[in-house]
XYZ file of C-alpha atoms in Angstrom:
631
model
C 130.755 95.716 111.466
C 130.677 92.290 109.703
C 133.299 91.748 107.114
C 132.143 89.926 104.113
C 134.072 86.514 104.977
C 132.155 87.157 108.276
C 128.891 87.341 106.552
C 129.144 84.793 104.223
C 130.144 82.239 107.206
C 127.363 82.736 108.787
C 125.169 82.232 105.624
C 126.279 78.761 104.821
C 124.881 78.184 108.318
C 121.564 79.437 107.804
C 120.696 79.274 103.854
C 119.015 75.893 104.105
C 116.475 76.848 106.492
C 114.938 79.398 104.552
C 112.960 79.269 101.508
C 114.651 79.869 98.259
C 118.125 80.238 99.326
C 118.774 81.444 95.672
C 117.441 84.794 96.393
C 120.519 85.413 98.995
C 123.675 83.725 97.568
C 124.391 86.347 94.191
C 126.941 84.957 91.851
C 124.235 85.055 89.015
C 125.949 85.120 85.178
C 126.349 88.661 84.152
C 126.641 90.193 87.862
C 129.678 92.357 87.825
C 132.528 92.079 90.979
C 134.632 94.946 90.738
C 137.998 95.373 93.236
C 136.261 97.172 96.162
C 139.934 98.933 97.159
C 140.210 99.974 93.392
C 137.567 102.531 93.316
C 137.031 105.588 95.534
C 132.805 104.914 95.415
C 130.641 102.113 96.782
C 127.259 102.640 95.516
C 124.378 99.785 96.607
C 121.120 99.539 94.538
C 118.132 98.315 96.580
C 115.170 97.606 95.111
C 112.989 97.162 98.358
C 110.490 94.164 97.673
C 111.924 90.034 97.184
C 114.583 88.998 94.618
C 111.989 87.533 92.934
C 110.379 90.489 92.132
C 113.517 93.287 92.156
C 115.797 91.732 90.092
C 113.748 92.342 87.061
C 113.204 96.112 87.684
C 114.692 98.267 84.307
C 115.329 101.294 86.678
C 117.836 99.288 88.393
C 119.197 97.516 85.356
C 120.026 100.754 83.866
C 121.790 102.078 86.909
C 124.118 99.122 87.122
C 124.542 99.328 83.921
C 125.892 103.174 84.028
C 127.497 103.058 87.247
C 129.256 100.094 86.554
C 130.661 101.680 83.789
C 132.917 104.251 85.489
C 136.231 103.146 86.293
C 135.970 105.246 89.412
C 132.511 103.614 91.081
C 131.145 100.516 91.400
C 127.450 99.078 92.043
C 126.477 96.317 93.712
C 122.523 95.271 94.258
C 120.473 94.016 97.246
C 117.097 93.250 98.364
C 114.591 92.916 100.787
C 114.670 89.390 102.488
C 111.546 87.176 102.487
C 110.112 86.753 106.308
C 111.670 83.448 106.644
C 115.099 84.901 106.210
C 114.934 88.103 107.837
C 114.059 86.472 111.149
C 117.152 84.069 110.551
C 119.012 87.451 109.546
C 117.952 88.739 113.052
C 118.509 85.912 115.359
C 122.197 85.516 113.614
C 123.688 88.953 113.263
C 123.405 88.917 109.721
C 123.687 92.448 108.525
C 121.559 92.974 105.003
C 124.658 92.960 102.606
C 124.849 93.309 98.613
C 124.992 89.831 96.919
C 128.060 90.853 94.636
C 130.577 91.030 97.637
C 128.187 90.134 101.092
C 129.696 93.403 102.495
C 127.125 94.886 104.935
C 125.348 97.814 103.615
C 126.513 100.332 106.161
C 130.026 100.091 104.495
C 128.827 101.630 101.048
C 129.212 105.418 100.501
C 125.242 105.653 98.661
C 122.622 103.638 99.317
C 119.985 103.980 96.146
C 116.221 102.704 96.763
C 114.233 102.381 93.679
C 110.554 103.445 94.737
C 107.970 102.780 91.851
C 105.399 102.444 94.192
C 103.924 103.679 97.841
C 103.778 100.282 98.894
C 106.843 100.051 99.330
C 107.614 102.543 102.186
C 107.578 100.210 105.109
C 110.487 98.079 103.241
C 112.331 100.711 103.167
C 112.933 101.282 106.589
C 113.010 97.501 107.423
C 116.214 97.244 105.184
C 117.146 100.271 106.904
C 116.949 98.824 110.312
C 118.406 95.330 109.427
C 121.601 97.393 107.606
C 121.595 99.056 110.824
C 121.765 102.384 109.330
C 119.610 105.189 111.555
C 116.047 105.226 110.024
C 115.735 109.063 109.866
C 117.884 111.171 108.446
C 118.653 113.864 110.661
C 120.407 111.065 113.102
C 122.771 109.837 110.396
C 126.075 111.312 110.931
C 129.235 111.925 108.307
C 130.486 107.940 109.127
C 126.985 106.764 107.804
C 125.897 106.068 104.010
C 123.963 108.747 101.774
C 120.599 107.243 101.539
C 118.878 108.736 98.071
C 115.749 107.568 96.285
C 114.482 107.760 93.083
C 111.323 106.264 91.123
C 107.979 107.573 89.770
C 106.536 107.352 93.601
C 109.234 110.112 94.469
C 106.784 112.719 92.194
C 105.818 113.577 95.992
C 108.641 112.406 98.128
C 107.182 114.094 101.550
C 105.580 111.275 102.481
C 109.457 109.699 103.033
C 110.929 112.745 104.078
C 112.096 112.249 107.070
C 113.726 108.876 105.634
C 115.545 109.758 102.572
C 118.732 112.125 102.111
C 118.145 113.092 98.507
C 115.417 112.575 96.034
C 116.243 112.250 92.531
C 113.241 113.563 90.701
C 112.739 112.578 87.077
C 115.347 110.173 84.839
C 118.375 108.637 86.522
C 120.764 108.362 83.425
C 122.307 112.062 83.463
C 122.065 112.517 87.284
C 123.952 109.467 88.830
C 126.829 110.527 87.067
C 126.487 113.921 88.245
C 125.449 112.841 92.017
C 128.784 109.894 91.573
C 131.011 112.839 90.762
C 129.626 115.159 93.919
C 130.376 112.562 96.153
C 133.938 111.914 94.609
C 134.879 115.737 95.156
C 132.768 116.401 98.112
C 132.570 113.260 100.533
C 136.098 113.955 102.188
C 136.537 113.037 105.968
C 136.729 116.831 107.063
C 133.947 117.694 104.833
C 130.554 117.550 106.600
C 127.251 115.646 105.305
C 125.844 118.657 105.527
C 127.744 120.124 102.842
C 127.746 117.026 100.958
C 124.144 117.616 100.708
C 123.630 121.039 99.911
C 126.288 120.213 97.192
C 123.694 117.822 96.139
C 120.836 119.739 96.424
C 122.774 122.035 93.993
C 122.228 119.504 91.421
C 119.179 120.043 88.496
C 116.257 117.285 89.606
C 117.773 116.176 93.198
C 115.086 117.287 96.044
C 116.679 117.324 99.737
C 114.542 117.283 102.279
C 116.529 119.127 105.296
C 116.496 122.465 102.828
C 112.771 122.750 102.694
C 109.770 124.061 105.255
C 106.290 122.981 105.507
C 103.696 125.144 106.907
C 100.208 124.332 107.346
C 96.598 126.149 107.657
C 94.238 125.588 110.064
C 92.167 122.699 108.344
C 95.441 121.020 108.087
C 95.740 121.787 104.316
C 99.018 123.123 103.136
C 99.763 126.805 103.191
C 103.373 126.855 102.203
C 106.634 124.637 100.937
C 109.416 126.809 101.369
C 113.249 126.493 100.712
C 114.896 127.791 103.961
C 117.989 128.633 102.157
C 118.703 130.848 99.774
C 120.704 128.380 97.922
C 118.543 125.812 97.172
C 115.846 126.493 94.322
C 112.675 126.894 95.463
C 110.988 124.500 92.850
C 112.982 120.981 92.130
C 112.232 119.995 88.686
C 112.378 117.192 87.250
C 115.307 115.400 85.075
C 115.004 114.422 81.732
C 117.674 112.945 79.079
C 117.601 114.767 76.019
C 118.158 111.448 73.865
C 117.490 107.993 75.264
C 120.535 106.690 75.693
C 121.871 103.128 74.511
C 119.719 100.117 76.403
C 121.038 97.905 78.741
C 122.074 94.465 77.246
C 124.399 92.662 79.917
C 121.014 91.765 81.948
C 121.786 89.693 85.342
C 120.456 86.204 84.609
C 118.402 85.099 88.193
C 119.954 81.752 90.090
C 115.902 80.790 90.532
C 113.033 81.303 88.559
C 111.377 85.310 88.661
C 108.185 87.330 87.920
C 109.780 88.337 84.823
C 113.183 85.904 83.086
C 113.080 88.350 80.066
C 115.297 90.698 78.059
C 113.546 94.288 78.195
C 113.895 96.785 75.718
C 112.675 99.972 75.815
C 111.761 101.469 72.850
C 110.350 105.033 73.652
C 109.950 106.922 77.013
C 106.778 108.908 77.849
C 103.193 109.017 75.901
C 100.968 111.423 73.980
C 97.563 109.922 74.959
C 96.253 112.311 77.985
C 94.857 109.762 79.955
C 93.668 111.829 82.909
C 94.151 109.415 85.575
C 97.249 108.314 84.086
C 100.495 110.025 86.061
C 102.979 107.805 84.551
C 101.578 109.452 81.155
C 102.414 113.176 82.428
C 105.413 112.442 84.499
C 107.612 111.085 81.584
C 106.833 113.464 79.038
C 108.176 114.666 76.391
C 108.396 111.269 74.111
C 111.238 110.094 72.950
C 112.339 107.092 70.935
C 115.146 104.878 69.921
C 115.723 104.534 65.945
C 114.529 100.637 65.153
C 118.352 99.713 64.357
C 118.751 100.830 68.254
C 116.207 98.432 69.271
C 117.224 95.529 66.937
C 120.912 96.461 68.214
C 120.168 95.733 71.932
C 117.745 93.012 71.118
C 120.009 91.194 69.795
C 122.537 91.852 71.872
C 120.680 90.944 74.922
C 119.284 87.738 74.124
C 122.718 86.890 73.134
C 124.014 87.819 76.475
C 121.211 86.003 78.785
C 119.996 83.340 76.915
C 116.268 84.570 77.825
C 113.636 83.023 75.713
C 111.029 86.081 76.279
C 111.972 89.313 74.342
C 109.241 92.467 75.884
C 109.618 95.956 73.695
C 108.550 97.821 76.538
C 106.833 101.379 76.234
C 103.512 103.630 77.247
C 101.722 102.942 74.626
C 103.727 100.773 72.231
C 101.306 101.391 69.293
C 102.589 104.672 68.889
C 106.415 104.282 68.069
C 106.652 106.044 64.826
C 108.292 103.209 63.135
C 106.243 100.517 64.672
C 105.492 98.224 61.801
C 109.362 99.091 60.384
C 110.887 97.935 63.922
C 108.266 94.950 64.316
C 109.097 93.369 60.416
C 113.058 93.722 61.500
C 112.304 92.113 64.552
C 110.078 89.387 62.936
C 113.157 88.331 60.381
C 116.005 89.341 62.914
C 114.619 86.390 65.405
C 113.058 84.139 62.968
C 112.897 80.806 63.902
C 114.483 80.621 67.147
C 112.492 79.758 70.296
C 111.742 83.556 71.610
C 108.557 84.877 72.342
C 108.023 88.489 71.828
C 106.085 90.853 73.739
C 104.285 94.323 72.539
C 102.538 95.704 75.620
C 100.448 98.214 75.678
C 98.889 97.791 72.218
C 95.796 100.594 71.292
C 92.628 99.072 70.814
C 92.490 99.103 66.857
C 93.268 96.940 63.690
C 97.086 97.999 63.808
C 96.837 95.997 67.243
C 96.257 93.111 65.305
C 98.633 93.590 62.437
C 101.490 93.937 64.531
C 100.957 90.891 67.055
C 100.170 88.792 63.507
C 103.474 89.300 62.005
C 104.721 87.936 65.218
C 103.203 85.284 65.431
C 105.833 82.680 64.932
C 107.001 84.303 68.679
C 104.014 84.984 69.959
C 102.185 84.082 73.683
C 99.020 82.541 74.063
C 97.664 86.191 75.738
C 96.620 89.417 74.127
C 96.313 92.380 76.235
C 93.970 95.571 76.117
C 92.924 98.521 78.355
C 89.581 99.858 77.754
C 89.720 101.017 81.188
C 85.755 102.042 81.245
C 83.065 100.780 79.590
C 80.177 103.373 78.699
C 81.189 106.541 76.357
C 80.574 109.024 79.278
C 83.098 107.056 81.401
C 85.688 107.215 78.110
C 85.262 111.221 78.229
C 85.523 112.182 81.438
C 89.128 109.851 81.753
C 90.104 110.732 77.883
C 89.973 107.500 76.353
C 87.738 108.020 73.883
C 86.753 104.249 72.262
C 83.908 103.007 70.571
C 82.524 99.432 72.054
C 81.852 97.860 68.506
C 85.492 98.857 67.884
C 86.640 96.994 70.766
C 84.564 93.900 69.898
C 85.447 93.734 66.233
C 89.395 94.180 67.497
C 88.420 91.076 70.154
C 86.599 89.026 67.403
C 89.906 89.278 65.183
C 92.001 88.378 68.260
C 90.271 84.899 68.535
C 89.842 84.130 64.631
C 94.216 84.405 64.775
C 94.861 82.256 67.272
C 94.491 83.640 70.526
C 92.665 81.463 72.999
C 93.079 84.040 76.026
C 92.267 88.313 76.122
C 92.887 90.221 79.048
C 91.003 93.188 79.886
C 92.038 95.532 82.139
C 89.456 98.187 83.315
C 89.033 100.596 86.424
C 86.507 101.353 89.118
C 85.875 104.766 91.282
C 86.530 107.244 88.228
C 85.340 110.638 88.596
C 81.670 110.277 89.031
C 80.964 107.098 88.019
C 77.505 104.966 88.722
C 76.782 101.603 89.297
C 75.364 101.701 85.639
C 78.678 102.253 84.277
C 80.033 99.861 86.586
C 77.618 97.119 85.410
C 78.516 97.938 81.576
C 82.124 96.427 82.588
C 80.166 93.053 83.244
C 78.079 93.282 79.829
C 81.085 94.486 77.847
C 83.090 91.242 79.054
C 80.212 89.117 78.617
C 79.894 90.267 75.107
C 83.449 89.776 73.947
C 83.209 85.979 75.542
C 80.227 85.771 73.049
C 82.035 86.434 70.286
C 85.046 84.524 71.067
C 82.501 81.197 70.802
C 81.776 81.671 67.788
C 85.015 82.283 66.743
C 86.558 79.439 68.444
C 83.985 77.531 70.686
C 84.714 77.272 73.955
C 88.552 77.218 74.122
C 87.684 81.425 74.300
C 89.002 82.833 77.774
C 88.749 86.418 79.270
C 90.313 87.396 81.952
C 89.347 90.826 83.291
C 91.274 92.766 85.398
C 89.714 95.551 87.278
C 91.872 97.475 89.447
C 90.629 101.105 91.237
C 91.224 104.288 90.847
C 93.826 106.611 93.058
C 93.972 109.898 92.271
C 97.422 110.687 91.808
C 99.764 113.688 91.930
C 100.822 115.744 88.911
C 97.313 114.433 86.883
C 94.512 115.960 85.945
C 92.575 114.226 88.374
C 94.692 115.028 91.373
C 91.589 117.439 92.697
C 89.366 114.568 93.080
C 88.604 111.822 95.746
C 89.102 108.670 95.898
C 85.755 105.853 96.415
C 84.760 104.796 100.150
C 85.275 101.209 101.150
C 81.445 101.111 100.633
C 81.403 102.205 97.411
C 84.097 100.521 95.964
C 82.680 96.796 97.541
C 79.443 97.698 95.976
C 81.234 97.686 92.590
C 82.984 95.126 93.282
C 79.846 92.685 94.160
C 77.983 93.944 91.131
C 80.930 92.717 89.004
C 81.132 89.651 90.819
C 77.664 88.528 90.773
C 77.376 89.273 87.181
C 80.600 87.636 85.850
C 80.231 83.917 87.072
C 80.969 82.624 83.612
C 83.998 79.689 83.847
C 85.615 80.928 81.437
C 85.844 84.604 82.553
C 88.586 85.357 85.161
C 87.508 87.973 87.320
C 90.451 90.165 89.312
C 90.411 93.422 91.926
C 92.053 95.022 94.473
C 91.063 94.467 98.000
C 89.786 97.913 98.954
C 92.462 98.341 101.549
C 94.820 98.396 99.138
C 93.920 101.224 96.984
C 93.108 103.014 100.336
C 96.706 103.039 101.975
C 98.213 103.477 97.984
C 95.481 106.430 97.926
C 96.884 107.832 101.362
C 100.483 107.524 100.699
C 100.217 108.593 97.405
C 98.572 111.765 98.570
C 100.033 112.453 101.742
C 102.236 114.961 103.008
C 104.782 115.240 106.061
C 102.684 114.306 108.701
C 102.863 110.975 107.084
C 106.429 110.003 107.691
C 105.469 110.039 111.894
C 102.569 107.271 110.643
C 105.088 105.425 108.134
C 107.187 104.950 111.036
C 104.319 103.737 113.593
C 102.983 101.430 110.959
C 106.245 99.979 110.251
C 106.970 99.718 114.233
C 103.616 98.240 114.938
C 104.267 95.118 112.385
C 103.890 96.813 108.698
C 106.433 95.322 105.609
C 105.717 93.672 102.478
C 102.769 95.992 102.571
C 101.847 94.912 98.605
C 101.353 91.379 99.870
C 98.558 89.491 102.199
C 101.174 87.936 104.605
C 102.219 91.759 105.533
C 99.489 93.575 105.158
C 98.254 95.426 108.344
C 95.257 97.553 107.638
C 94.667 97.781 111.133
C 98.283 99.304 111.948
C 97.729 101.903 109.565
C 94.276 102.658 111.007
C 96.217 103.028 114.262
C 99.466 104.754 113.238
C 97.059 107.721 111.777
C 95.122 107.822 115.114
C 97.931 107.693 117.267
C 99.050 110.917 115.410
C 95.235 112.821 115.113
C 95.262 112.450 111.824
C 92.021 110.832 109.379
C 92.344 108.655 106.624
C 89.039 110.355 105.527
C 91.312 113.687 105.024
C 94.096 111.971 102.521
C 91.859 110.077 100.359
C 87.903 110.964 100.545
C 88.317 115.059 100.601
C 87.972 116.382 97.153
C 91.029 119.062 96.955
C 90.185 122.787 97.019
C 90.209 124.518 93.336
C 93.049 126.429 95.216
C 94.641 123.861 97.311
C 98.255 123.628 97.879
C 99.200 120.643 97.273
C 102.116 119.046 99.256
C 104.137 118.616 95.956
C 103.482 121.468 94.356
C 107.206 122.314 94.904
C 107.811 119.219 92.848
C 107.462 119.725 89.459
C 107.593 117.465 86.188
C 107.552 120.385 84.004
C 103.637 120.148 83.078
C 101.558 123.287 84.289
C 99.416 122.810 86.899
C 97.315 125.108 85.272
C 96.872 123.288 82.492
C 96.357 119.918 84.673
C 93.502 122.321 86.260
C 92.216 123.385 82.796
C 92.039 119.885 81.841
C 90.614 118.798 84.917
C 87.720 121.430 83.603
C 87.239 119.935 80.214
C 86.863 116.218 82.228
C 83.596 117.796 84.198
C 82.124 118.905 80.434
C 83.090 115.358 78.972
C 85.734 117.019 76.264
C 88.162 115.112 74.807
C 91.637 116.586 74.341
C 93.194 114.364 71.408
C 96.397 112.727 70.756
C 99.269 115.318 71.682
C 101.015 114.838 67.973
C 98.066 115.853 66.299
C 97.453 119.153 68.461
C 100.231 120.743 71.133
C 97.492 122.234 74.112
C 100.983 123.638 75.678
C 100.983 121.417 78.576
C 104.801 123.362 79.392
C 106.821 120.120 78.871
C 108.313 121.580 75.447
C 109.740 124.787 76.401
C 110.863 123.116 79.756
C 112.312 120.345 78.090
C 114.229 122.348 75.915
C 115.655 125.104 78.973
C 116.886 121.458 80.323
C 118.677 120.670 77.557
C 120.662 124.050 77.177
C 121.301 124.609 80.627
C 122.660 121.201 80.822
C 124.822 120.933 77.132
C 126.866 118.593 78.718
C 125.424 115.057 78.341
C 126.804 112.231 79.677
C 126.975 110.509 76.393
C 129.056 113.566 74.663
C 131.146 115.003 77.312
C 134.587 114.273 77.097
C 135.461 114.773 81.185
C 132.837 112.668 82.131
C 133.282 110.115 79.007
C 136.349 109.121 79.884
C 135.594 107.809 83.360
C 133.235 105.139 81.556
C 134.360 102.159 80.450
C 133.129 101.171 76.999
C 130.130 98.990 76.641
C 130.836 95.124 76.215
C-alpha cells in the first residue's frame, strides 16, 4: 500500500494532464488535518459523484463537522474522480486517497458513502475498485475497512446489499457517535468483523445486511425478509434526533468554482404537507425546527467563516417555519447591506411567498422558484397538492410587478392516472403566466419550466403504483414540447432512461446487486450524467440475470405485496400509506398535518426513540467529553 508521500509524488506527475486539478489536491481553507497517530479512528467520508458536485453535500458537512469533533476520531473526505483522472489514477498506481492527508483509502478503519440518490450505485463500486477494497462484502476480511452507507436512497438498501457492511437508516447526528464508539471498543485485532458487525447491527437505525434472509414466491415477488439471528431485530427503524442539533458553520471553502459556493443553513427537518409522491416528505418526519436566534447564530457565523456571498435557509417547505417572517426580518437587518444574496427555497405558492422574498430584497437573486407540480385540479387531488390556478397566477403576476425578471416552475409527468389533457394544461398554465409577466414587465418576463417524471418511491403513498412506459412518457414529453416554443420559455425533462433505471433501482430488491455489478463491469459510472450513461448495459445486466425491467418499474404492486423494504421502516404505517393511497383513487385531500394529526405512527414512534435513547449526544456527559468544543 501507497504511503501518502508516495501518493502525492506521483500526483505532481500527473495533475496537469487532467482537467481541473483542483478537485484532487485538498488543502481548501477550513479542511481540518488532524495527527493520524493521535487518534485510535480513521473515518473517510465519500460522497460518490465529482468534487464539484460532493463537496457541497450538508450530509457530509455535518458528519465532518461531528466526527471531527471527538478527540478520539478523525474524518477526512474524498471523491469520485472525473474520467480524465481516473484513467491517469489507473495507468499510475494511484490508489483513491482522502484529500486531507492523500493516504489511500484502504488504510482508514470506516469508509462512509453518502447515497442521496440511486444513481449513484455504480460510483460506488468504482471507488471501491480504484481503493482496491473487495467490492462485496462477504470477501472483505478483518484487515479491510468497514464500508457503511447512509442517505435517503438507503430507505431500501437491498438494492446495495451485497456492497455495503452497514446501513445507517434515518439521521446521522446521534448514530456516528454511537457507530465511532463500537468500533473504538470492538475493532481489536483478535476481535472478528463478524462481531464487529453484529455489535453494529445492535445499534437503533443501523441495517446489516449479512443478518437478514430474502425469500421469494413464485412470480418473483417477495414472500419474506427475515433476520436469521435471534439477535438482530427483525424490523430496523429508522434514527431520528430528538432536537436538531447546532448547524455546521466551519464550511470547507472549494479550491475551484462548485454547483453550490454557499453557506447552508438548515432551519427545520421534515414537512407536514402529504405530498403523496413525495418520500423525502414521509421519511424525515416528525418536524423539527431551530429557534430563529439558532439560525441567525450559524448564519452569521458561517458567512464569517467562508466568506460565501450566497446565504440558502434550507428546508421542505420553508414557508412553514413557525417563525418565518420573525427569522426572515432578523435576517434582513442582521445582513443588511453587505453583498449576500439570500435564498428561501421551497416557498408555498401564496401571498406570504411574496412577503417574505420582498423583505429580502436588498439580497435577493434574479429567480423565484415554485412547484405546482400538476396543472388541472384532479391532478392536485390525486398527488395532495391542492392549489387553485388563479392563485398561482395572481402569486406569478406579483412576482414580476417586484422585480423578478425570471420564475421557475417545476412540475411532474406520469402521476397516477394522468392524461394527455392534464399533460397539455402544463403547456397552457406556463403559457398563461408568460402572459401576465408582459404586461407586467414587457418582454424582459422569463419562465423556465422544469418538468421532471414521476418514480414511485418506497415508504409513499404511491409506492403501489407504476411507473409510465418509455412511450408514454415521450408522448408527454412531445406534447409539451410542441406546445411551449415560446423564446422566452425554457423548457426542461428527464430523458426517459433516466427515470427508468432511478425507477428500477429505487424499487428493486436483491436480485439487483448481481445487475449493479454487471452494469458497472460492462462500462456503467457517472450514471446521472450523459458521458456515463449506459442504458444499454443495464438492459443487458438484467437479461444476463432473467430478470425484466418491465417487473421493477411497469407492474403495479399487489394490495398485499411484500415489499423488499418492508423490513425498513421510517416509523410511518404502511397502513396508513395504504389508506392514503385509497383516499388518492377518490381524489380526497388529507390537509396540512398541524391542522389535523391522521396518526401516520411517526408521533408515538418518535417519542419510544427518544426514551429508549435518553442519552443524546448533545447532553451526555461520557460521550460529551470526547468532543471538542465548537470553534
Amino acid at each position: 500500500m501507497l504511503t501518502p508521500e508516495q501518493v502525492e509524488s506521483r500526483l505532481e506527475r500527473v495533475l496537469l494532464k487532467v482537467q481541473k486539478p483542483g478537485r484532487y489536491v485538498g488543502g481548501e481553507y477550513n479542511s481540518l488535518h488532524k495527527d493520524w497517530n493521535a487518534v485510535p479512528i480513521h473515518t473517510a467520508l465519500i460522497f460518490p459523484d465529482i468534487y464539484d458536485i460532493g463537496v457541497s453535500n450538508v450530509g457530509l458537512k455535518i458528519l465532518y463537522d461531528e466526527i471531527n469533533r471527538r478527540d478520539d476520531a478523525l474524518a477526512e473526505r474524498a471523491y469520485a474522480p472525473w474520467l480524465d483522472m481516473e484513467r491517469i489514477m489507473r495507468q499510475y498506481g494511484i490508489p483513491l486517497y482522502t484529500l486531507e492527508s492523500k493516504r489511500p483509502l484502504a488504510c482508514f478503519d470506516l469508509i462512509g458513502f453518502s447515497l442521496p440518490y440511486e444513481t449513484l450505485y455504480t460510483n460506488v463500486l468504482n471507488i471501491l475498485d480504484l481503493a482496491g477494497i473487495p467490492l462485496r462484502s462477504a470477501k472483505r476480511g478483518d484487515s479491510h475497512p468497514l464500508v457503511i452507507a447512509g442517505g435517503h436512497a438507503c430507505f431500501n438498501p437491498e438494492p446495495m446489499h451485497a456492497f455495503i457492511d452497514a446501513f445507517v437508516i434515518g439521521e446521522g447526528e446521534e448514530v456516528i457517535h454511537e457507530i465511532l464508539d463500537c468500533l473504538k471498543l470492538e475493532s481489536r485485532p483478535s476481535n472478528p468483523r463478524e462481531n464487529v458487525l453484529l455489535a453494529l447491527a445492535n445499534i437503533p437505525g443501523v441495517y446489516v445486511p449479512r443478518f437478514y434472509d430474502v425469500t421469494y414466491q413464485d412470480d418473483g415477488t417477495v414472500a419474506n425478509v427475515t433476520a436469521n439471528r435471534p439477535d438482530v431485530p427483525k424490523t430496523v427503524v429508522k434514527r431520528m434526533v430528538a432536537k436538531l442539533p447546532p448547524a455546521p458553520t466551519n464550511f470547507i471553502v472549494p479550491n475551484i468554482e462548485t454547483v453550490h459556493n454557499r453557506v447552508t443553513v438548515e432551519v427545520m427537518r421534515g414537512c407536514t404537507r402529504g405530498c403523496r409522491f413525495c418520500q423525502a416528505g414521509m421519511i424525515t418526519r416528525p418536524v423539527r425546527e431551530r429557534s430563529v436566534e439558532e439560525v441567525l447564530e450559524a448564519a452569521e457565523q458561517a458567512v464569517r467563516s467562508t466568506g460565501f456571498e450566497e446565504l440558502a435557509l434550507q428546508s421542505l417547505s420553508s414557508s412553514d417555519y413557525t417563525d418565518i417572517m420573525e427569522l426572515v426580518n432578523n435576517i434582513s437587518r442582521r445582513f443588511q447591506g453587505r453583498k449576500l444574496s439570500i435564498s428561501l427555497p421551497s416557498l408555498r405558492i401564496d401571498t406570504v411567498s411574496i412577503e417574505l422574498m420582498e423583505k429580502l430584497k436588498e439580497h435577493r437573486s434574479s429567480g423565484f422558484t415554485l412547484a405546482p407540480e400538476a396543472a388541472t385540479e384532479r391532478m392536485r387531488r390525486i398527488i395532495n397538492k391542492p392549489l387553485d390556478d388563479e392563485d398561482l397566477i395572481n402569486v406569478t403576476r406579483e412576482i414580476y410587478a417586484r422585480g423578478w425578471t425570471n420564475i421557475k416552475l417545476y412540475f411532474m409527468i406520469g402521476h397516477p392516472s394522468e392524461t394527455l389533457e392534464d399533460v397539455h394544461a402544463i403547456a397552457s398554465l406556463c403559457k398563461r403566466v408568460i402572459a401576465e409577466g408582459r404586461k407586467v414587465i414587457g418582454w424582459k418576463a422569463k419562465l423556465h419550466a422544469g418538468v421532471s417524471t414521476f418514480v414511485p418511491k418506497p415508504h409513499t403513498p404511491f409506492q403501489w403504483v407504476a411507473c409510465d412506459t418509455v412511450e408514454q412518457i415521450e408522448a408527454k414529453q412531445r406534447l409539451l414540447q410542441n406546445e411551449l416554443r415560446d423564446k422566452n420559455i425554457k423548457l426542461s425533462w428527464t430523458p426517459p432512461e433516466d427515470t427508468l433505471l432511478e425507477a428500477l433501482l429505487t424499487r428493486g430488491d436483491r436480485r439487483l446487486s448481481e445487475v449493479i455489478f454487471t452494469a458497472w463491469q460492462n462500462g456503467s459510472k457517472f450514471d446521472a450524467w450523459d458521458e456515463g450513461f449506459r442504458w444499454q448495459a443495464w438492459l443487458d445486466a438484467l437479461a444476463q440475470h432473467g430478470l425484466e425491467l418491465a417487473f421493477y418499474t411497469h407492474r403495479p404492486r399487489r394490495l398485499d405485496e411484500v415489499f423488499p423494504w418492508d423490513h425498513i421502516s421510517d416509523a410511518v404505517r404502511k397502513k396508513y400509506l395504504f389508506e392514503d393511497f385509497r383516499r388518492s383513487l377518490e381524489g380526497e385531500i388529507r390537509i396540512d398535518c398541524r391542522q389535523q394529526c391522521y396518526a401516520c405512527g411517526i408521533l408515538p414512534t418518535f417519542a419510544a426513540a427518544r426514551r429508549a435513547n435518553p442519552g443524546s449526544y448533545w447532553k451526555c456527559p461520557e460521550v460529551k467529553s470526547g468532543l471538542k468544543e465548537k470553534n
